[in-house]
């Protein structure tokens, strides 16, 4: 069945190369999709903190549009999937909010029904596509990539809303990493947040969160970080320099989106995926495992 | 020092359909033990304390002294999973943050994003450099959306008033 692909504004308007790899991988795996007819989820951290009502209402408007299409939403982002699932769950359980939201939306001709379904793309890859099919498509196993995997918090929490994987010990990302021939590592601070949430108001604490992450990954001998959320991706891309300076340690660990790894394993080259847009360039690391752009 | 109890705030937080789980808290400290920010700040940030301050209506501690500050939470939701009483801590914190916004005292790091959504219909507007990157990757433009409709909706909710830049002067008389 056709799905609605929802990249979200962080990916589409800031990190479009992540979208590129996702589109290639989904096509190769036979996931049929069209673009979702909305752009901003809105963010479960920033917008919800200022106005829960705005968060609920704009989220519900997006869900109305998806209901009209009668298609499942596949989200490329932790924040977007949490919002769309969280909004639905809140409205399912809270009559008072539901009535308020319905009242506002009806003025714009919407009738919120509560029939939408949203999957994080990781869930689609594991539960809809299946690991067997992914393994079949692997042309070059990524042997030699030692991955400090990081799902990010809003991928699987709160479990009141989100009903897949495990809220405290998620497995799906590691399964995907191993399926493409790379190695998912256990490391100290594997479950630690990326720190983006607190970084907005307390940079010192935000940097210490990131520092612990890099230290744990390095001590476990990781040569890259692997994520499935654009906010975590940005946090890890953008804070390594500041952390290195502040702590007088040297971190320059390439960060990959899981769809980038899958695409590389499926035979796409760094250039096809726009890996040159990464801040912590993965070129040397990929070369060391035999992946280079053709001359 | 004697702390005043704000009964109005207490009533709101106990009434509010979702945050009403707050009354189940028995101060066991499981949330704080699991909280990464409590660990990093040596307990200066402490979700258990925030919950008791909210439950007792100690609004001066929450909004003025910020001891602890709700804005130090990184919203990892670990505490929500750990709490044996199923207190929905992050929902309660969202309610408190919304109250900060009502007082026009929310930090710019959060307010700025809500303002961007109000002014553009999305948190991260497109830039020409990114547009070029999309082109170079063979990606078409992101879906269009009806900003006027979004703006009308946000106005109906009153987001325009919340994100408006307020002078410090006006601000002071709005206390409590
Ligand atoms: S874990 Fe739950 S019950 Fe225990 S102190 Fe925290 S909020 Fe209260
Ligand atoms: S959500 Fe906030 S209070 Fe709860 S564990 Fe995470 S950082 Fe601590």
Coordinates of C-alpha atoms and ligand atoms in Angstrom, one line a residue:
Chain A
X1 CA 0.0 0.0 0.0
X2 CA 1.2 3.5 -0.8
X3 CA 2.4 5.6 2.1
X4 CA 2.9 9.3 2.8
X5 CA 6.5 10.1 3.1
X6 CA 7.1 12.9 5.6
X7 CA 10.6 14.3 5.7
X8 CA 9.9 17.1 8.1
X9 CA 11.4 20.6 7.9
X10 CA 14.8 19.8 9.6
X11 CA 15.6 17.3 6.9
X12 CA 14.0 18.9 3.9
X13 CA 15.1 22.4 4.6
X14 CA 18.4 21.9 6.3
X15 CA 19.8 18.3 5.7
X16 CA 18.3 17.3 2.3
X17 CA 21.1 14.7 1.7
X18 CA 19.5 12.6 4.5
X19 CA 16.2 12.7 2.5
X20 CA 18.1 11.6 -0.6
X21 CA 19.4 8.4 0.9
X22 CA 16.0 7.6 2.4
X23 CA 14.3 8.0 -1.0
X24 CA 16.8 5.8 -2.7
X25 CA 16.6 3.0 -0.1
X26 CA 12.8 3.1 0.1
X27 CA 12.5 2.8 -3.7
X28 CA 14.9 -0.1 -3.8
X29 CA 13.0 -1.9 -1.1
X30 CA 9.7 -1.5 -2.9
X31 CA 8.1 1.0 -0.4
X32 CA 5.6 3.0 -2.5
X33 CA 5.1 6.5 -1.4
X34 CA 4.1 10.0 -2.3
X35 CA 5.0 13.2 -0.4
X36 CA 2.9 14.0 2.6
X37 CA 0.9 17.2 2.0
X38 CA 2.3 19.1 5.0
X39 CA 5.7 20.4 6.1
X40 CA 6.0 21.1 9.8
X41 CA 4.9 18.6 12.4
X42 CA 5.3 20.9 14.7
X43 CA 8.2 20.1 17.0
X44 CA 7.4 18.2 20.2
X45 CA 10.2 20.0 22.2
X46 CA 10.2 23.6 21.0
X47 CA 6.5 24.3 20.1
X48 CA 4.9 22.1 22.7
X49 CA 6.9 23.9 25.4
X50 CA 5.4 27.3 24.4
X51 CA 1.9 26.3 23.5
X52 CA 0.6 22.7 23.9
X53 CA -2.6 23.9 22.2
X54 CA -0.7 25.0 19.1
X55 CA 1.2 21.7 19.1
X56 CA -2.0 19.7 19.3
X57 CA -4.0 21.7 16.8
X58 CA -1.3 22.0 14.1
X59 CA -0.5 18.3 14.6
X60 CA -4.1 17.4 14.2
X61 CA -4.4 19.5 11.1
X62 CA -1.6 17.4 9.5
X63 CA -3.4 14.2 10.6
X64 CA -6.6 15.5 9.0
X65 CA -4.8 15.9 5.7
X66 CA -3.4 12.3 6.0
X67 CA -6.8 11.0 6.9
X68 CA -8.1 12.5 3.7
X69 CA -5.4 10.6 1.7
X70 CA -6.2 7.4 3.6
X71 CA -2.6 6.5 3.8
X72 CA -0.1 5.7 6.5
X73 CA 2.5 8.3 7.3
X74 CA 6.2 7.3 7.2
X75 CA 8.2 9.8 9.1
X76 CA 12.0 10.3 8.6
X77 CA 12.4 12.1 12.0
X78 CA 12.0 11.2 15.6
X79 CA 10.4 14.5 16.5
X80 CA 7.9 14.4 13.7
X81 CA 6.9 10.8 14.4
X82 CA 6.6 11.6 18.1
X83 CA 4.4 14.6 17.4
X84 CA 2.0 12.8 15.0
X85 CA 1.7 9.8 17.3
X86 CA 1.6 11.8 20.5
X87 CA -1.0 14.2 19.2
X88 CA -3.2 11.3 18.1
X89 CA -2.8 9.6 21.5
X90 CA -3.5 12.8 23.5
X91 CA -6.7 13.4 21.4
X92 CA -7.7 9.7 21.8
X93 CA -7.6 10.0 25.5
X94 CA -8.5 13.5 26.3
X95 CA -12.0 14.6 25.3
X96 CA -11.6 18.1 26.5
X97 CA -8.6 18.8 24.2
X98 CA -10.2 16.9 21.4
X99 CA -13.3 19.1 21.5
X100 CA -11.2 22.3 21.6
X101 CA -9.0 21.1 18.6
X102 CA -12.0 20.0 16.6
X103 CA -13.7 23.3 17.2
X104 CA -10.8 25.3 15.8
X105 CA -10.2 23.0 12.9
X106 CA -13.8 22.9 11.9
X107 CA -13.6 26.6 11.2
X108 CA -11.2 25.7 8.4
X109 CA -13.4 22.9 7.1
X110 CA -11.5 20.0 8.7
X111 CA -13.2 17.1 10.5
X112 CA -10.7 15.4 12.7
X113 CA -11.6 11.7 12.9
X114 CA -8.6 10.1 14.7
X115 CA -8.0 7.4 12.1
X116 CA -4.4 8.2 11.1
X117 CA -1.4 5.9 11.5
X118 CA 2.2 7.0 11.7
X119 CA 5.3 4.9 11.5
X120 CA 8.9 6.0 12.2
X121 CA 10.8 4.8 9.1
X122 CA 12.9 2.4 11.3
X123 CA 9.7 0.6 12.2
X124 CA 8.7 0.4 8.5
X125 CA 12.0 -1.0 7.6
X126 CA 11.9 -3.7 10.3
X127 CA 8.1 -4.5 10.4
X128 CA 6.9 -3.8 6.9
X129 CA 9.9 -4.6 4.8
X130 CA 11.6 -7.1 7.0
X131 CA 15.3 -7.7 7.6
X132 CA 15.5 -10.6 5.1
X133 CA 14.6 -8.4 2.2
X134 CA 17.2 -5.7 3.3
X135 CA 19.9 -8.3 3.5
X136 CA 19.1 -9.6 0.1
X137 CA 19.8 -6.2 -1.4
X138 CA 23.2 -5.7 0.2
X139 CA 25.8 -5.6 -2.6
X140 CA 28.7 -4.6 -0.4
X141 CA 28.7 -5.4 3.3
X142 CA 30.1 -2.5 5.3
X143 CA 32.7 -4.6 7.0
X144 CA 35.0 -2.5 9.2
X145 CA 32.5 0.1 10.2
X146 CA 32.3 0.0 14.0
X147 CA 29.1 1.9 14.9
X148 CA 28.2 3.7 18.1
X149 CA 24.5 3.6 17.5
X150 CA 22.2 6.2 18.9
X151 CA 18.4 6.0 18.5
X152 CA 17.7 9.3 20.2
X153 CA 15.0 9.6 22.9
X154 CA 11.9 10.5 20.9
X155 CA 12.3 7.5 18.7
X156 CA 10.8 5.2 21.3
X157 CA 9.7 7.3 24.3
X158 CA 7.3 7.9 25.9
X159 CA 6.0 4.4 25.5
X160 CA 2.6 5.6 26.5
X161 CA 2.4 6.9 23.0
X162 CA 5.0 4.9 21.0
X163 CA 4.3 1.3 20.6
X164 CA 7.3 -0.4 19.0
X165 CA 10.8 -1.5 19.9
X166 CA 11.8 -1.1 23.5
X167 CA 11.5 2.2 25.4
X168 CA 14.7 1.6 27.4
X169 CA 16.7 -0.9 25.3
X170 CA 15.8 -0.3 21.7
X171 CA 17.0 -3.0 19.2
X172 CA 15.8 -2.1 15.7
X173 CA 18.6 0.3 14.8
X174 CA 21.3 -2.2 15.8
X175 CA 19.6 -4.9 13.8
X176 CA 19.7 -2.7 10.7
X177 CA 23.3 -1.8 11.2
X178 CA 24.3 -5.5 11.5
X179 CA 22.1 -6.4 8.5
X180 CA 24.2 -4.2 6.2
X181 CA 27.4 -5.9 7.4
X182 CA 28.6 -3.1 9.8
X183 CA 29.0 -3.7 13.5
X184 CA 26.7 -2.2 16.1
X185 CA 28.6 -1.7 19.3
X186 CA 27.7 -1.6 23.0
X187 CA 29.2 1.4 24.6
X188 CA 29.0 3.4 27.8
X189 CA 26.3 6.0 27.5
X190 CA 24.6 4.3 24.5
X191 CA 21.2 5.3 25.9
X192 CA 22.2 8.9 26.8
X193 CA 20.3 11.7 25.0
X194 CA 22.1 13.8 22.4
X195 CA 21.6 16.9 24.5
X196 CA 19.9 19.0 21.9
X197 CA 16.9 19.6 24.3
X198 CA 18.9 21.2 27.0
X199 CA 21.5 22.8 24.7
X200 CA 19.0 25.5 23.8
X201 CA 19.0 26.9 27.3
X202 CA 22.1 25.5 29.0
X203 CA 25.0 25.1 26.6
X204 CA 27.4 24.0 29.3
X205 CA 25.2 21.0 30.2
X206 CA 24.5 20.3 26.5
X207 CA 28.2 20.1 25.8
X208 CA 28.8 17.8 28.7
X209 CA 26.0 15.4 27.4
X210 CA 27.7 15.3 24.0
X211 CA 31.1 14.9 25.6
X212 CA 30.0 11.8 27.5
X213 CA 28.6 10.4 24.3
X214 CA 31.9 10.9 22.3
X215 CA 34.0 9.6 25.1
X216 CA 31.9 6.5 25.5
X217 CA 31.9 5.9 21.7
X218 CA 35.7 6.4 21.5
X219 CA 36.5 4.1 24.4
X220 CA 34.5 1.4 22.7
X221 CA 36.6 1.9 19.6
X222 CA 33.8 3.1 17.4
X223 CA 34.8 4.8 14.1
X224 CA 31.4 6.4 13.5
X225 CA 28.1 7.4 15.1
X226 CA 24.9 6.1 13.5
X227 CA 21.6 7.9 14.1
X228 CA 18.0 7.9 13.0
X229 CA 17.0 11.5 13.9
X230 CA 18.0 14.7 12.2
X231 CA 18.1 16.6 15.5
X232 CA 20.6 14.1 16.9
X233 CA 22.5 14.2 13.6
X234 CA 22.9 17.9 13.8
X235 CA 23.8 17.9 17.5
X236 CA 26.6 15.4 16.8
X237 CA 27.8 17.1 13.6
X238 CA 27.8 20.5 15.2
X239 CA 29.2 20.0 18.8
X240 CA 32.3 17.9 18.2
X241 CA 34.5 20.9 17.6
X242 CA 33.2 22.8 20.7
X243 CA 33.6 19.7 22.8
X244 CA 37.1 19.1 21.6
X245 CA 38.1 22.6 22.4
X246 CA 36.5 22.8 25.8
X247 CA 37.7 19.4 27.0
X248 CA 41.0 19.5 25.2
X249 CA 40.3 16.1 23.6
X250 CA 40.0 15.5 19.9
X251 CA 36.8 14.3 18.4
X252 CA 36.1 14.2 14.7
X253 CA 33.8 11.1 14.4
X254 CA 31.8 10.8 11.2
X255 CA 28.1 10.7 11.8
X256 CA 25.8 8.6 9.5
X257 CA 22.1 8.4 9.1
X258 CA 21.1 4.8 9.0
X259 CA 19.6 5.2 5.5
X260 CA 23.0 6.4 4.3
X261 CA 24.6 3.2 5.5
X262 CA 21.9 1.1 3.9
X263 CA 22.3 3.0 0.6
X264 CA 26.1 2.5 0.7
X265 CA 25.6 -1.2 1.2
X266 CA 23.1 -1.3 -1.6
X267 CA 25.9 0.0 -3.9
X268 CA 25.3 3.7 -4.0
X269 CA 28.4 5.9 -4.0
X270 CA 29.2 8.7 -1.5
X271 CA 28.6 11.2 -4.3
X272 CA 25.1 9.9 -5.1
X273 CA 24.2 10.6 -1.4
X274 CA 25.8 14.0 -1.0
X275 CA 28.1 12.8 1.8
X276 CA 30.3 15.7 0.9
X277 CA 27.8 17.9 2.8
X278 CA 28.7 16.2 6.1
X279 CA 30.7 18.4 8.5
X280 CA 32.8 15.5 9.9
X281 CA 33.8 14.1 6.5
X282 CA 33.5 10.3 6.3
X283 CA 35.7 10.1 3.2
X284 CA 38.8 8.7 4.8
X285 CA 36.8 6.2 6.9
X286 CA 34.9 4.9 3.8
X287 CA 38.1 4.7 1.8
X288 CA 39.5 2.5 4.5
X289 CA 36.7 0.0 4.0
X290 CA 37.0 0.2 0.2
X291 CA 34.2 2.7 -0.6
X292 CA 35.2 5.5 -2.9
X293 CA 33.5 7.6 -5.7
X294 CA 34.6 6.3 -9.1
X295 CA 37.2 8.6 -10.7
Chain B
X1 CA 12.1 31.1 54.3
X2 CA 8.4 30.8 54.1
X3 CA 7.2 29.9 50.7
X4 CA 3.8 31.1 49.6
X5 CA 1.4 28.5 48.2
X6 CA -0.2 29.5 44.9
X7 CA -3.6 27.8 45.2
X8 CA -4.7 28.9 41.7
X9 CA -1.7 27.2 40.2
X10 CA -2.3 24.1 42.3
X11 CA -5.9 23.9 41.2
X12 CA -4.8 24.2 37.5
X13 CA -2.2 21.5 37.7
X14 CA -4.4 19.1 39.6
X15 CA -7.3 19.7 37.3
X16 CA -5.5 19.6 34.1
X17 CA -6.6 16.2 32.6
X18 CA -3.1 15.0 31.8
X19 CA -1.0 16.4 34.5
X20 CA -3.4 15.2 37.2
X21 CA -1.2 12.1 37.5
X22 CA 1.0 14.4 39.6
X23 CA -1.0 13.6 42.7
X24 CA 0.3 10.0 42.6
X25 CA 3.9 11.0 43.2
X26 CA 5.2 9.6 46.5
X27 CA 8.7 11.3 46.2
X28 CA 10.6 8.0 45.8
X29 CA 13.4 9.7 43.8
X30 CA 13.5 7.1 41.0
X31 CA 13.1 9.8 38.4
X32 CA 16.0 11.8 39.7
X33 CA 18.3 8.7 39.9
X34 CA 17.6 7.9 36.3
X35 CA 17.8 11.5 35.0
X36 CA 21.0 12.2 33.0
X37 CA 20.8 15.9 33.7
X38 CA 20.5 15.4 37.5
X39 CA 23.6 13.3 37.2
X40 CA 25.6 15.8 35.1
X41 CA 24.6 18.8 37.4
X42 CA 25.2 16.9 40.6
X43 CA 21.6 17.1 41.6
X44 CA 21.2 20.8 41.0
X45 CA 18.6 19.9 38.4
X46 CA 16.2 17.5 40.0
X47 CA 12.9 16.3 38.5
X48 CA 11.5 15.0 41.9
X49 CA 11.9 18.5 43.4
X50 CA 10.2 20.1 40.4
X51 CA 7.3 17.7 40.9
X52 CA 6.9 18.5 44.6
X53 CA 7.2 22.2 44.0
X54 CA 4.4 21.9 41.4
X55 CA 2.2 19.7 43.6
X56 CA 2.5 22.1 46.5
X57 CA 2.0 25.2 44.3
X58 CA 5.3 26.7 45.2
X59 CA 5.3 29.0 42.2
X60 CA 8.0 31.3 43.4
X61 CA 10.5 28.4 43.4
X62 CA 9.3 27.3 40.0
X63 CA 9.1 30.6 38.2
X64 CA 11.3 33.1 40.1
X65 CA 14.1 31.2 41.9
X66 CA 14.0 28.5 39.2
X67 CA 15.3 26.0 41.8
X68 CA 15.4 23.7 39.9
X69 CA 14.8 25.1 36.5
X70 CA 12.3 23.2 34.3
X71 CA 14.3 24.5 31.3
X72 CA 17.3 22.3 32.3
X73 CA 15.3 19.2 31.4
X74 CA 16.5 17.8 28.1
X75 CA 13.2 16.0 27.6
X76 CA 14.6 12.5 27.2
X77 CA 11.5 11.1 28.8
X78 CA 13.5 8.5 30.8
X79 CA 11.7 9.5 34.0
X80 CA 8.3 8.9 32.4
X81 CA 9.4 5.3 31.8
X82 CA 11.0 4.8 35.2
X83 CA 8.3 6.3 37.5
X84 CA 6.6 3.5 39.5
X85 CA 3.5 5.7 39.9
X86 CA 3.2 6.4 36.2
X87 CA 3.4 10.1 36.8
X88 CA 3.7 11.8 33.4
X89 CA 6.5 14.0 34.3
X90 CA 7.3 15.5 30.9
X91 CA 3.6 16.3 30.4
X92 CA 3.7 18.2 33.7
X93 CA 6.9 20.0 32.7
X94 CA 5.2 21.0 29.4
X95 CA 2.4 22.5 31.4
X96 CA 4.9 24.5 33.5
X97 CA 6.8 25.6 30.4
X98 CA 3.5 26.8 28.9
X99 CA 2.9 28.8 32.1
X100 CA 6.3 30.5 31.6
X101 CA 5.3 31.4 28.1
X102 CA 2.0 32.9 29.4
X103 CA 4.1 35.0 31.7
X104 CA 6.2 36.1 28.8
X105 CA 9.2 34.5 30.5
X106 CA 10.0 31.6 28.3
X107 CA 13.7 31.5 27.2
X108 CA 14.5 32.7 23.6
X109 CA 15.9 29.2 22.7
X110 CA 12.3 27.9 22.8
X111 CA 10.3 31.0 22.1
X112 CA 12.3 31.7 18.9
X113 CA 11.3 28.4 17.4
X114 CA 7.6 29.0 18.2
X115 CA 7.9 32.5 16.7
X116 CA 9.5 31.0 13.5
X117 CA 6.5 28.6 13.2
X118 CA 4.1 31.6 13.7
X119 CA 5.9 33.7 11.1
X120 CA 6.7 31.1 8.5
X121 CA 4.4 28.2 9.1
X122 CA 7.3 26.0 9.9
X123 CA 10.3 25.9 12.3
X124 CA 13.0 25.8 9.7
X125 CA 12.3 27.8 6.6
X126 CA 14.0 27.0 3.3
X127 CA 17.2 28.9 2.3
X128 CA 18.5 29.4 -1.1
X129 CA 21.8 27.5 -0.4
X130 CA 19.7 24.5 0.7
X131 CA 17.5 24.8 -2.3
X132 CA 20.7 24.6 -4.5
X133 CA 21.8 21.5 -2.5
X134 CA 18.4 19.9 -3.2
X135 CA 18.8 20.7 -6.9
X136 CA 22.3 19.2 -7.0
X137 CA 20.9 16.0 -5.4
X138 CA 18.1 15.8 -7.8
X139 CA 15.4 16.4 -5.1
X140 CA 12.3 18.4 -6.0
X141 CA 11.0 21.2 -3.8
X142 CA 9.3 20.2 -0.5
X143 CA 5.5 20.2 -0.6
X144 CA 3.8 23.5 -0.6
X145 CA 1.5 24.5 2.2
X146 CA -1.2 27.1 2.9
X147 CA 0.5 29.5 5.3
X148 CA -2.5 31.8 5.6
X149 CA -4.6 29.0 6.8
X150 CA -1.9 28.0 9.4
X151 CA -1.6 31.6 10.5
X152 CA -5.4 31.9 11.0
X153 CA -5.4 28.8 13.1
X154 CA -2.4 30.0 15.2
X155 CA -4.2 33.3 15.8
X156 CA -7.4 31.6 16.9
X157 CA -5.3 29.7 19.5
X158 CA -3.5 32.9 20.5
X159 CA 0.0 32.0 19.6
X160 CA 0.5 35.5 18.2
X161 CA 0.3 36.9 21.7
X162 CA 2.6 34.4 23.2
X163 CA 5.4 34.9 20.7
X164 CA 5.2 38.7 20.5
X165 CA 8.3 40.4 21.8
X166 CA 7.4 42.0 25.2
X167 CA 9.3 44.8 26.9
X168 CA 10.7 44.0 30.3
X169 CA 8.5 46.8 31.8
X170 CA 5.2 45.3 30.7
X171 CA 6.4 42.1 31.8
X172 CA 6.9 42.9 35.4
X173 CA 3.3 43.8 36.1
X174 CA 2.2 40.5 34.7
X175 CA 3.8 38.6 37.6
X176 CA 1.5 36.1 39.3
Ligands
LIG1 S1 9.7 8.5 40.2 FE1 7.5 9.2 40.2 S2 6.8 8.8 42.2 FE2 9.0 8.8 42.3 S3 9.6 10.9 42.9 FE3 9.6 10.8 40.6 S4 7.6 11.4 40.0 FE4 7.5 10.9 42.2
LIG2 S1 12.9 14.0 30.7 FE1 14.0 15.6 31.8 S2 13.6 15.2 34.0 FE2 13.1 13.3 32.8 S3 14.9 12.1 32.9 FE3 15.0 13.3 31.0 S4 16.1 15.1 31.5 FE4 15.5 14.2 33.4

